[in-house]
mmCIF file of C-alpha atoms and ligand atoms in Angstrom:
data_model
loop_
_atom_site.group_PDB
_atom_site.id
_atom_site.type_symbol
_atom_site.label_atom_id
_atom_site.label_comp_id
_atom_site.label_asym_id
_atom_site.label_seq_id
_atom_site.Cartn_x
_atom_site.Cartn_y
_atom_site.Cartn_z
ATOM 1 C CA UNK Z 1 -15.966 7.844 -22.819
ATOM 2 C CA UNK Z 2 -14.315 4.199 -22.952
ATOM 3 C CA UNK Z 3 -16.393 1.799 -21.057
ATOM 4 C CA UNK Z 4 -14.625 0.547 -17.484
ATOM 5 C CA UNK Z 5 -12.493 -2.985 -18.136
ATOM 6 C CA UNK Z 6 -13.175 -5.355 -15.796
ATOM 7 C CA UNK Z 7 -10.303 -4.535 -13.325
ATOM 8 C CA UNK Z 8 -11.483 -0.813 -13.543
ATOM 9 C CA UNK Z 9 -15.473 -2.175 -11.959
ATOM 10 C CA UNK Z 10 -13.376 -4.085 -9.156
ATOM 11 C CA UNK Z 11 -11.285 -1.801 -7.919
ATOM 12 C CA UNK Z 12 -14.202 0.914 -7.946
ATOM 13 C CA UNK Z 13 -16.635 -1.528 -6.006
ATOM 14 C CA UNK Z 14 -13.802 -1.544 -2.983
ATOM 15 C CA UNK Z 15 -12.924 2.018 -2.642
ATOM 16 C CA UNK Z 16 -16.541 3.187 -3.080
ATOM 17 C CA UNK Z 17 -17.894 0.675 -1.137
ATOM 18 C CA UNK Z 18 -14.633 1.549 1.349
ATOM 19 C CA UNK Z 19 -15.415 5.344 1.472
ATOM 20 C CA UNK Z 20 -18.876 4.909 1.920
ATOM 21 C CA UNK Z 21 -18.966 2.627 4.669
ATOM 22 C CA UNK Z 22 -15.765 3.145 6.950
ATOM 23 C CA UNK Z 23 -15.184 6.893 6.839
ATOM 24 C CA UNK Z 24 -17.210 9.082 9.303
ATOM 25 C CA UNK Z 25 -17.307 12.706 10.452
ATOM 26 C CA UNK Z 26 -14.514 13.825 12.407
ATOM 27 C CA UNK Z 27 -12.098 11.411 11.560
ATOM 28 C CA UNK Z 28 -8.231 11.437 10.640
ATOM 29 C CA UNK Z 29 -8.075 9.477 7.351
ATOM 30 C CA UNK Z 30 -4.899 7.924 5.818
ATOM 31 C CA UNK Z 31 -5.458 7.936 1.554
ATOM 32 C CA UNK Z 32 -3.377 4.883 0.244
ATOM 33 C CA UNK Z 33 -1.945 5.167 -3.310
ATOM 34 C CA UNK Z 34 -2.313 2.843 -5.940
ATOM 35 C CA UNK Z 35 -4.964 2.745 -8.729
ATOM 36 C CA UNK Z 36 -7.705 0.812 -6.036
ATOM 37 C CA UNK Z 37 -6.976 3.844 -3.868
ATOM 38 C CA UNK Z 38 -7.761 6.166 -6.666
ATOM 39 C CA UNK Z 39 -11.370 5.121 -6.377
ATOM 40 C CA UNK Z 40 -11.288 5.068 -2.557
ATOM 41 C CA UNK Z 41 -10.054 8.810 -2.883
ATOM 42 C CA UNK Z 42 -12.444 10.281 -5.819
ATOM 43 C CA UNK Z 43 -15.205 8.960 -3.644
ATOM 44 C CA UNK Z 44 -14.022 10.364 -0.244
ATOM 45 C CA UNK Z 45 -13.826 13.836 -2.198
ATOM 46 C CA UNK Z 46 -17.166 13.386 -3.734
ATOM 47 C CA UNK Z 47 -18.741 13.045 0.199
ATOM 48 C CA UNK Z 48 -16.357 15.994 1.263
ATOM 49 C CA UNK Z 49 -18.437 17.617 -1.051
ATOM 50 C CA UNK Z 50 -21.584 16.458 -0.099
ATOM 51 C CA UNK Z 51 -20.477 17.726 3.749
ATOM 52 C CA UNK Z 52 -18.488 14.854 4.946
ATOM 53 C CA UNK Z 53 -15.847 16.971 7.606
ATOM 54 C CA UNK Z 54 -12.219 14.906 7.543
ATOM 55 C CA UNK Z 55 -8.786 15.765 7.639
ATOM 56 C CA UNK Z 56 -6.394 13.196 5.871
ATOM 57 C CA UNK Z 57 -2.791 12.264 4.946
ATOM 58 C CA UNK Z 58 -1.674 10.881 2.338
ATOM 59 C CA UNK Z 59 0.729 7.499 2.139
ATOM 60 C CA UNK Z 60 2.317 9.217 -1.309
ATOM 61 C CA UNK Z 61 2.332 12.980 -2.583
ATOM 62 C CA UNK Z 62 0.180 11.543 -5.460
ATOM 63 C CA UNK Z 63 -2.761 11.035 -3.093
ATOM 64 C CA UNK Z 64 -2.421 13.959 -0.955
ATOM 65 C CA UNK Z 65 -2.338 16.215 -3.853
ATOM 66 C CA UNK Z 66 -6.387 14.629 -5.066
ATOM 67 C CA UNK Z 67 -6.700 16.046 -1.520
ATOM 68 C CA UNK Z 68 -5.573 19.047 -1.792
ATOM 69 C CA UNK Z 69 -6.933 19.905 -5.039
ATOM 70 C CA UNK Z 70 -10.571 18.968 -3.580
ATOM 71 C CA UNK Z 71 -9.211 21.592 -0.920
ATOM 72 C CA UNK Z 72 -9.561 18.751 1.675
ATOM 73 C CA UNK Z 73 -7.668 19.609 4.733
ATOM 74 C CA UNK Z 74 -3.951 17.243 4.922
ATOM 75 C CA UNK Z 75 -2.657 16.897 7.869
ATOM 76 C CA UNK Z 76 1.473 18.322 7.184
ATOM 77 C CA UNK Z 77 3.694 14.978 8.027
ATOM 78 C CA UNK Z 78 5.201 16.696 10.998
ATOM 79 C CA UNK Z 79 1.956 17.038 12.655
ATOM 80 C CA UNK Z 80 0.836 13.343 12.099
ATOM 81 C CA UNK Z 81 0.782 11.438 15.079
ATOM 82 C CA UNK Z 82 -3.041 9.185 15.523
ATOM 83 C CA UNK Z 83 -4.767 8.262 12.726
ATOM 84 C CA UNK Z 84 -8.309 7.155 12.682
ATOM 85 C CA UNK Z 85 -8.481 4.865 9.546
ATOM 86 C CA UNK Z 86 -6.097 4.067 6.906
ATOM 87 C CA UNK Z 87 -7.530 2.271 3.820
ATOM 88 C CA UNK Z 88 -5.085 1.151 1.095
ATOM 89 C CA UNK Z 89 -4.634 -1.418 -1.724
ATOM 90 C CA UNK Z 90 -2.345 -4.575 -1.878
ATOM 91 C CA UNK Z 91 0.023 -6.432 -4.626
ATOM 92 C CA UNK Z 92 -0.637 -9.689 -3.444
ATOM 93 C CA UNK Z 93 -2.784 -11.178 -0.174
ATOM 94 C CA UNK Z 94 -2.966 -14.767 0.965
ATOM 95 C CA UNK Z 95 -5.667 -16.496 3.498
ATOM 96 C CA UNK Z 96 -3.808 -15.218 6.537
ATOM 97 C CA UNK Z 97 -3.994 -11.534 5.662
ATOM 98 C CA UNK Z 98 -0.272 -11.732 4.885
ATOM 99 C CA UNK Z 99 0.660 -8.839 2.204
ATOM 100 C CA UNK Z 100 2.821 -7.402 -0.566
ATOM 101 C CA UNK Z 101 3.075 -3.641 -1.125
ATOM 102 C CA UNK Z 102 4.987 -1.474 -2.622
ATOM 103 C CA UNK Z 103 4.364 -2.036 -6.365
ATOM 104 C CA UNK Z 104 3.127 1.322 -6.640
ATOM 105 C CA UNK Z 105 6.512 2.732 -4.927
ATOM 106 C CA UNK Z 106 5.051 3.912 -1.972
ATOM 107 C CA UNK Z 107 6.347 0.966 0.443
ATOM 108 C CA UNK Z 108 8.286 3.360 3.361
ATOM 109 C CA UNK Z 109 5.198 5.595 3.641
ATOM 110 C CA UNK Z 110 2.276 3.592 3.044
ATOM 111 C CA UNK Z 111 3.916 0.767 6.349
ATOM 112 C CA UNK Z 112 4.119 4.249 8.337
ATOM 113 C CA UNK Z 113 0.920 5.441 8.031
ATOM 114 C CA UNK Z 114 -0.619 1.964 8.637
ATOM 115 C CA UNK Z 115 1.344 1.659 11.843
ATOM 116 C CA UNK Z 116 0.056 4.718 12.857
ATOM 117 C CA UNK Z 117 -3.720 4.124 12.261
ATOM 118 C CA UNK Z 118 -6.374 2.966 14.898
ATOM 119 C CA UNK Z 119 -7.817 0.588 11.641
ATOM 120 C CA UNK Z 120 -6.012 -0.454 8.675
ATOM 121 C CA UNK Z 121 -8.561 -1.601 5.531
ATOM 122 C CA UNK Z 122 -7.278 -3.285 2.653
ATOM 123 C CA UNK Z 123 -9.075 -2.825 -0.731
ATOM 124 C CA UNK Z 124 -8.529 -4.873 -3.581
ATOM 125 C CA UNK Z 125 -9.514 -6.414 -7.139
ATOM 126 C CA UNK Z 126 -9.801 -10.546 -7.258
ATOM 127 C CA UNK Z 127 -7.014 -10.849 -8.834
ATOM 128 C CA UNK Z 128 -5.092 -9.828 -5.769
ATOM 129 C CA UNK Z 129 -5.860 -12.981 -3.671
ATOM 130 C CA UNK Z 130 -3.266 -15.315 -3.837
ATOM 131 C CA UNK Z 131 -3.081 -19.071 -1.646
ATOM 132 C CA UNK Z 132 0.428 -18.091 -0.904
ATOM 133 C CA UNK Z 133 2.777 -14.841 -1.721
ATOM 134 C CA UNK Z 134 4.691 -16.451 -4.643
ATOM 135 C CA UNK Z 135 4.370 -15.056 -7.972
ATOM 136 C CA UNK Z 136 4.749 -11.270 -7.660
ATOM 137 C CA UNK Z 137 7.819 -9.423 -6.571
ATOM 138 C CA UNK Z 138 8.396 -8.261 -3.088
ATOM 139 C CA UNK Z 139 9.994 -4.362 -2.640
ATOM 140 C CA UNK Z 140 12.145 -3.887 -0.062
ATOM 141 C CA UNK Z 141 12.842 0.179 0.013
ATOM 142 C CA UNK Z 142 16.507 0.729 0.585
ATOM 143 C CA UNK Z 143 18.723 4.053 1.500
ATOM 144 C CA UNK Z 144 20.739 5.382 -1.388
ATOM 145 C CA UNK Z 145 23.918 5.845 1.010
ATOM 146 C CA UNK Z 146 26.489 2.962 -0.078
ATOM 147 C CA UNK Z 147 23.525 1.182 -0.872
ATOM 148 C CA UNK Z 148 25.232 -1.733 -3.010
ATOM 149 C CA UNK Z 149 26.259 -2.837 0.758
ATOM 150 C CA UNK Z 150 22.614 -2.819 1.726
ATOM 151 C CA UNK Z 151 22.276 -4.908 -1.312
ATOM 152 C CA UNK Z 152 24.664 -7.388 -0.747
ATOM 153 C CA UNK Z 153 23.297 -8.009 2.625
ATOM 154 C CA UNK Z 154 20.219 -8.995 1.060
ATOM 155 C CA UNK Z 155 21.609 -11.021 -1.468
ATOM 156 C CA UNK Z 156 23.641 -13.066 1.738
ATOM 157 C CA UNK Z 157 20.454 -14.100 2.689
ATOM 158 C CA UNK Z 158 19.308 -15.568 -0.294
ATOM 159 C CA UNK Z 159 17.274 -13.348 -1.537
ATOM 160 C CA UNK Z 160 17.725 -12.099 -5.688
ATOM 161 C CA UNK Z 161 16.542 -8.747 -6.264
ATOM 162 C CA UNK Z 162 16.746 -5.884 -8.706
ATOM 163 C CA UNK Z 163 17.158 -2.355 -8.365
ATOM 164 C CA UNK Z 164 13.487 -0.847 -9.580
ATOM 165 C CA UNK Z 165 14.053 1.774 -12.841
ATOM 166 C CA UNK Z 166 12.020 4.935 -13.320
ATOM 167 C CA UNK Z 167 10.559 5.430 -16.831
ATOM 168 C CA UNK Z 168 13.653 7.069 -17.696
ATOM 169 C CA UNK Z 169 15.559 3.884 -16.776
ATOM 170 C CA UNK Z 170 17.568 5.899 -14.069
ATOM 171 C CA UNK Z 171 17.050 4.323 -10.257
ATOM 172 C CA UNK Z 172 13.037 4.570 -9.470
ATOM 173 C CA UNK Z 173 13.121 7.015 -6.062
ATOM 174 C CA UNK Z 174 10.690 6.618 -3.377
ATOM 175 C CA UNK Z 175 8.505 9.698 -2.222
ATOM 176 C CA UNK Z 176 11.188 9.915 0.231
ATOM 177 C CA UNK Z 177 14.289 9.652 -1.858
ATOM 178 C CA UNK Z 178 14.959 6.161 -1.423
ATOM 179 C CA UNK Z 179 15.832 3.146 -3.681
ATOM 180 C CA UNK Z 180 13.416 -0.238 -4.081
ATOM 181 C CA UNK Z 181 14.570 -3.084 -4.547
ATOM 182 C CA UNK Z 182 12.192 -5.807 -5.949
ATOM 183 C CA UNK Z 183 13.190 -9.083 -4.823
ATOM 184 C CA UNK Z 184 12.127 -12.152 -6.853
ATOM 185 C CA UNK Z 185 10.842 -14.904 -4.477
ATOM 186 C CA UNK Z 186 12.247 -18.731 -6.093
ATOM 187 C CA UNK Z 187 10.169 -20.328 -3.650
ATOM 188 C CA UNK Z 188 7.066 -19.246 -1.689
ATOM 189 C CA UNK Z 189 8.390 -17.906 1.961
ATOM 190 C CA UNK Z 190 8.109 -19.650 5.032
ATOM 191 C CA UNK Z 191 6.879 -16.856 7.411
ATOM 192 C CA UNK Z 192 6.108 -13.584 6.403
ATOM 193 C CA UNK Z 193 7.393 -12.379 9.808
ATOM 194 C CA UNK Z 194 10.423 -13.816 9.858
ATOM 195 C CA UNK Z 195 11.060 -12.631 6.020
ATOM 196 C CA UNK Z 196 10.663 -9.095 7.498
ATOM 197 C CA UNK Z 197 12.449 -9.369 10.684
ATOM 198 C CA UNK Z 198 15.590 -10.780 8.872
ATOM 199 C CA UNK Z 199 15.376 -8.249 6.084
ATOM 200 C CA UNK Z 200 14.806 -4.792 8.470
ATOM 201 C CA UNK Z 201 18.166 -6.251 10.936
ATOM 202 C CA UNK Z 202 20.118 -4.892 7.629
ATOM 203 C CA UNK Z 203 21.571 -1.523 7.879
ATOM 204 C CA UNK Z 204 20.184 0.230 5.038
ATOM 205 C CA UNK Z 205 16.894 -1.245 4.788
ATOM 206 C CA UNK Z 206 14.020 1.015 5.261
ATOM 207 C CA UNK Z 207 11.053 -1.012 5.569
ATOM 208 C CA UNK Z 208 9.589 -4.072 3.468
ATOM 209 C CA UNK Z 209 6.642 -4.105 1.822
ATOM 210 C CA UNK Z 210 5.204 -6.933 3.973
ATOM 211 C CA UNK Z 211 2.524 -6.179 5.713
ATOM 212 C CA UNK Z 212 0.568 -8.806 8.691
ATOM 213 C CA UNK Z 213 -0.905 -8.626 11.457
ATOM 214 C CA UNK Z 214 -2.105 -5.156 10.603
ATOM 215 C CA UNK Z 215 -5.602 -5.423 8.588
ATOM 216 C CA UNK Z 216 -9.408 -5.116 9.769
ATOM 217 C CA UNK Z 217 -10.819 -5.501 6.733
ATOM 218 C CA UNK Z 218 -10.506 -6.610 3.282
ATOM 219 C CA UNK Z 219 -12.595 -5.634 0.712
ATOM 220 C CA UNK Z 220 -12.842 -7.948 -2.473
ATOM 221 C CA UNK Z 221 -14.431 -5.659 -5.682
ATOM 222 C CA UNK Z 222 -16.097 -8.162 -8.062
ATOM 223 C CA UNK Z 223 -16.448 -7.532 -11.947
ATOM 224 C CA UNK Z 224 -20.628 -7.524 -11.450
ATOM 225 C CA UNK Z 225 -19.593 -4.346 -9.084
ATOM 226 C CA UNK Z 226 -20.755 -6.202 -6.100
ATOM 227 C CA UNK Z 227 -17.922 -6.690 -3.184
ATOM 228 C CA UNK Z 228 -16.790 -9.017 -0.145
ATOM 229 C CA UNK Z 229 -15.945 -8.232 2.902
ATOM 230 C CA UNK Z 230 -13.391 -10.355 5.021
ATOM 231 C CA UNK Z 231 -12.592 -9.436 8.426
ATOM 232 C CA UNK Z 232 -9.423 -10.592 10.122
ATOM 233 C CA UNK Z 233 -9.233 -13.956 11.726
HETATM 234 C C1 5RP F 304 1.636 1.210 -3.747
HETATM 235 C C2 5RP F 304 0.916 0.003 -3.320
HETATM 236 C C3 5RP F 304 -0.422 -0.244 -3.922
HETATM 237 O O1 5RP F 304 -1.388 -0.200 -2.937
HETATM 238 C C4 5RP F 304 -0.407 -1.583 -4.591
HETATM 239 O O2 5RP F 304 0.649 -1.580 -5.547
HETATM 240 C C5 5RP F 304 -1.725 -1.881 -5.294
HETATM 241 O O3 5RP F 304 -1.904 -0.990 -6.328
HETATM 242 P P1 5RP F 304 -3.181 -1.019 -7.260
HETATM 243 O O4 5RP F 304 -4.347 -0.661 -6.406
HETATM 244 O O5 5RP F 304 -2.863 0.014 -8.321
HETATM 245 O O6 5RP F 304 -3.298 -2.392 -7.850
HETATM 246 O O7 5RP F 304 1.351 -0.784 -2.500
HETATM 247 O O8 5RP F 304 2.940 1.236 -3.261
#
C-alpha cells in the first residue's frame, strides 16, 4: 500500500481525533463530506463497530451511503429535525472562524445540516487556515430555473463567477439538483455577513457557502499526526 502524503496524516489526525472525542452514545450525528470527512466517517464506523449506538445524516449522498454500507442507521431527510453534532471540513478559515464551503459541491446541504445541529465542529488540514478568505473561490449554489437571471444579479453586485463543470464538462449539479457558481474574490471581503446577506436577498440563490458564527470547534491535523484544537472566541 502507498504510504499516506502529508495532507492524507492531517486530515486523518482531525476526523479521528474528531470521532473519537466528540461523538457519544445516543447521539444524532451529521457526517460532512469532503476528503477530511472521509476520515471523520471511516472512524465513526470503526466505533459503530466496536458498539458505539448513533443514528446520523449525511450533508451529501456520498457520506450517507459509508453509512449505510456500515449498516449505520440514517436518519431519512424528512425525518430530520435536531441534530446533536455536526462535524465537517472547510475550503478556507480565517482567525474569526469565518468559512468557505462548498468546494466539494455539497454547499445547500452541508449549511442545512449545520443550522440544524446543537454543535457544529470544523475539521481541517493546515493548509486550510488562511489570515483572510482571499485566495480560494467562494460557491454560491444557485436554482437551475432561468438561472442566467440569478447570475446576473450576482454579477450587479460585483461579484465574477463561473458556472462549476462536472467531469463531463456539462453544468456540475448539487445533491439537490442545483447549479454552483464559484465566484472569484478580486479583493479580500469586507464582512463575511454582509457578503452573505447581500448574496441570499437574490431570487435564485440557494445558500452560500459562507459559514460564521456557527463553529465550536476547530480541529487543526498536523503532518507529525498530532492536532489543535481551537474553540470559538
Ligand atoms: C464540501 C465541502 C468540504 O468540506 C470542503 O470542500 C473541504 O473538503 P476536503 O476535506 O476534501 O478538503 O465543503 O462541499
Amino acid at each position: 500500500m502507498a504510504e499516506p502524503s502529508r495532507l492524507e496524516i492531517m486530515k486523518k489526525a482531525a476526523g479521528t481525533y474528531a470521532a473519537d472525542h466528540y461523538i457519544k452514545d445516543g447521539m444524532t450525528v451529521g457526517l460532512g463530506t469532503g476528503s477530511t470527512s472521509y476520515f471523520f466517517i471511516q472512524r465513526l464506523l470503526e466505533r459503530c463497530k466496536e458498539g458505539l449506538n448513533i443514528q446520523v445524516v449525511g450533508t451529501s449522498k456520498a457520506s450517507e451511503e459509508m453509512a449505510k454500507k456500515a449498516n449505520v442507521s440514517c436518519i431519512p431527510h424528512e425525518n430530520v429535525t435536531d441534530i446533536d453534532i455536526t462535524v465537517d471540513g472547510a475550503d478556507l478559515i480565517n482567525p474569526n472562524f469565518e468559512i468557505f464551503k462548498g468546494g466539494g459541491g455539497a454547499c445547500f446541504r452541508e449549511k442545512i445540516i449545520a443550522t440544524a445541529s446543537k454543535e457544529w465542529i470544523v475539521i481541517i488540514d493546515e493548509s486550510k487556515l488562511h489570515p483572510t478568505l482571499f485566495g480560494t473561490k467562494l460557491p454560491v449554489e444557485i436554482l437551475p430555473f432561468c438561472y442566467q437571471t440569478t447570475i446576473k444579479q450576482i454579477h450587479a453586485l460585483g461579484f465574477e463567477g463561473e458556472l462549476r463543470l462536472d467531469e463531463k464538462e456539462k453544468l456540475y449539479q448539487t445533491d439537490n439538483g442545483n447549479y454552483l457558481l464559484d465566484i472569484q474574490l478580486t479583493q479580500p471581503l469586507d464582512s463575511a455577513k454582509s457578503t452573505h446577506d447581500a448574496l441570499i436577498k437574490i431570487v435564485g440563490v440557494c445558500e452560500t457557502g459562507l459559514f460564521f458564527d456557527m463553529a465550536s470547534h476547530l480541529i487543526i491535523g498536523k503532518a507529525d499526526g498530532s492536532v489543535e484544537v481551537r474553540e470559538a472566541k
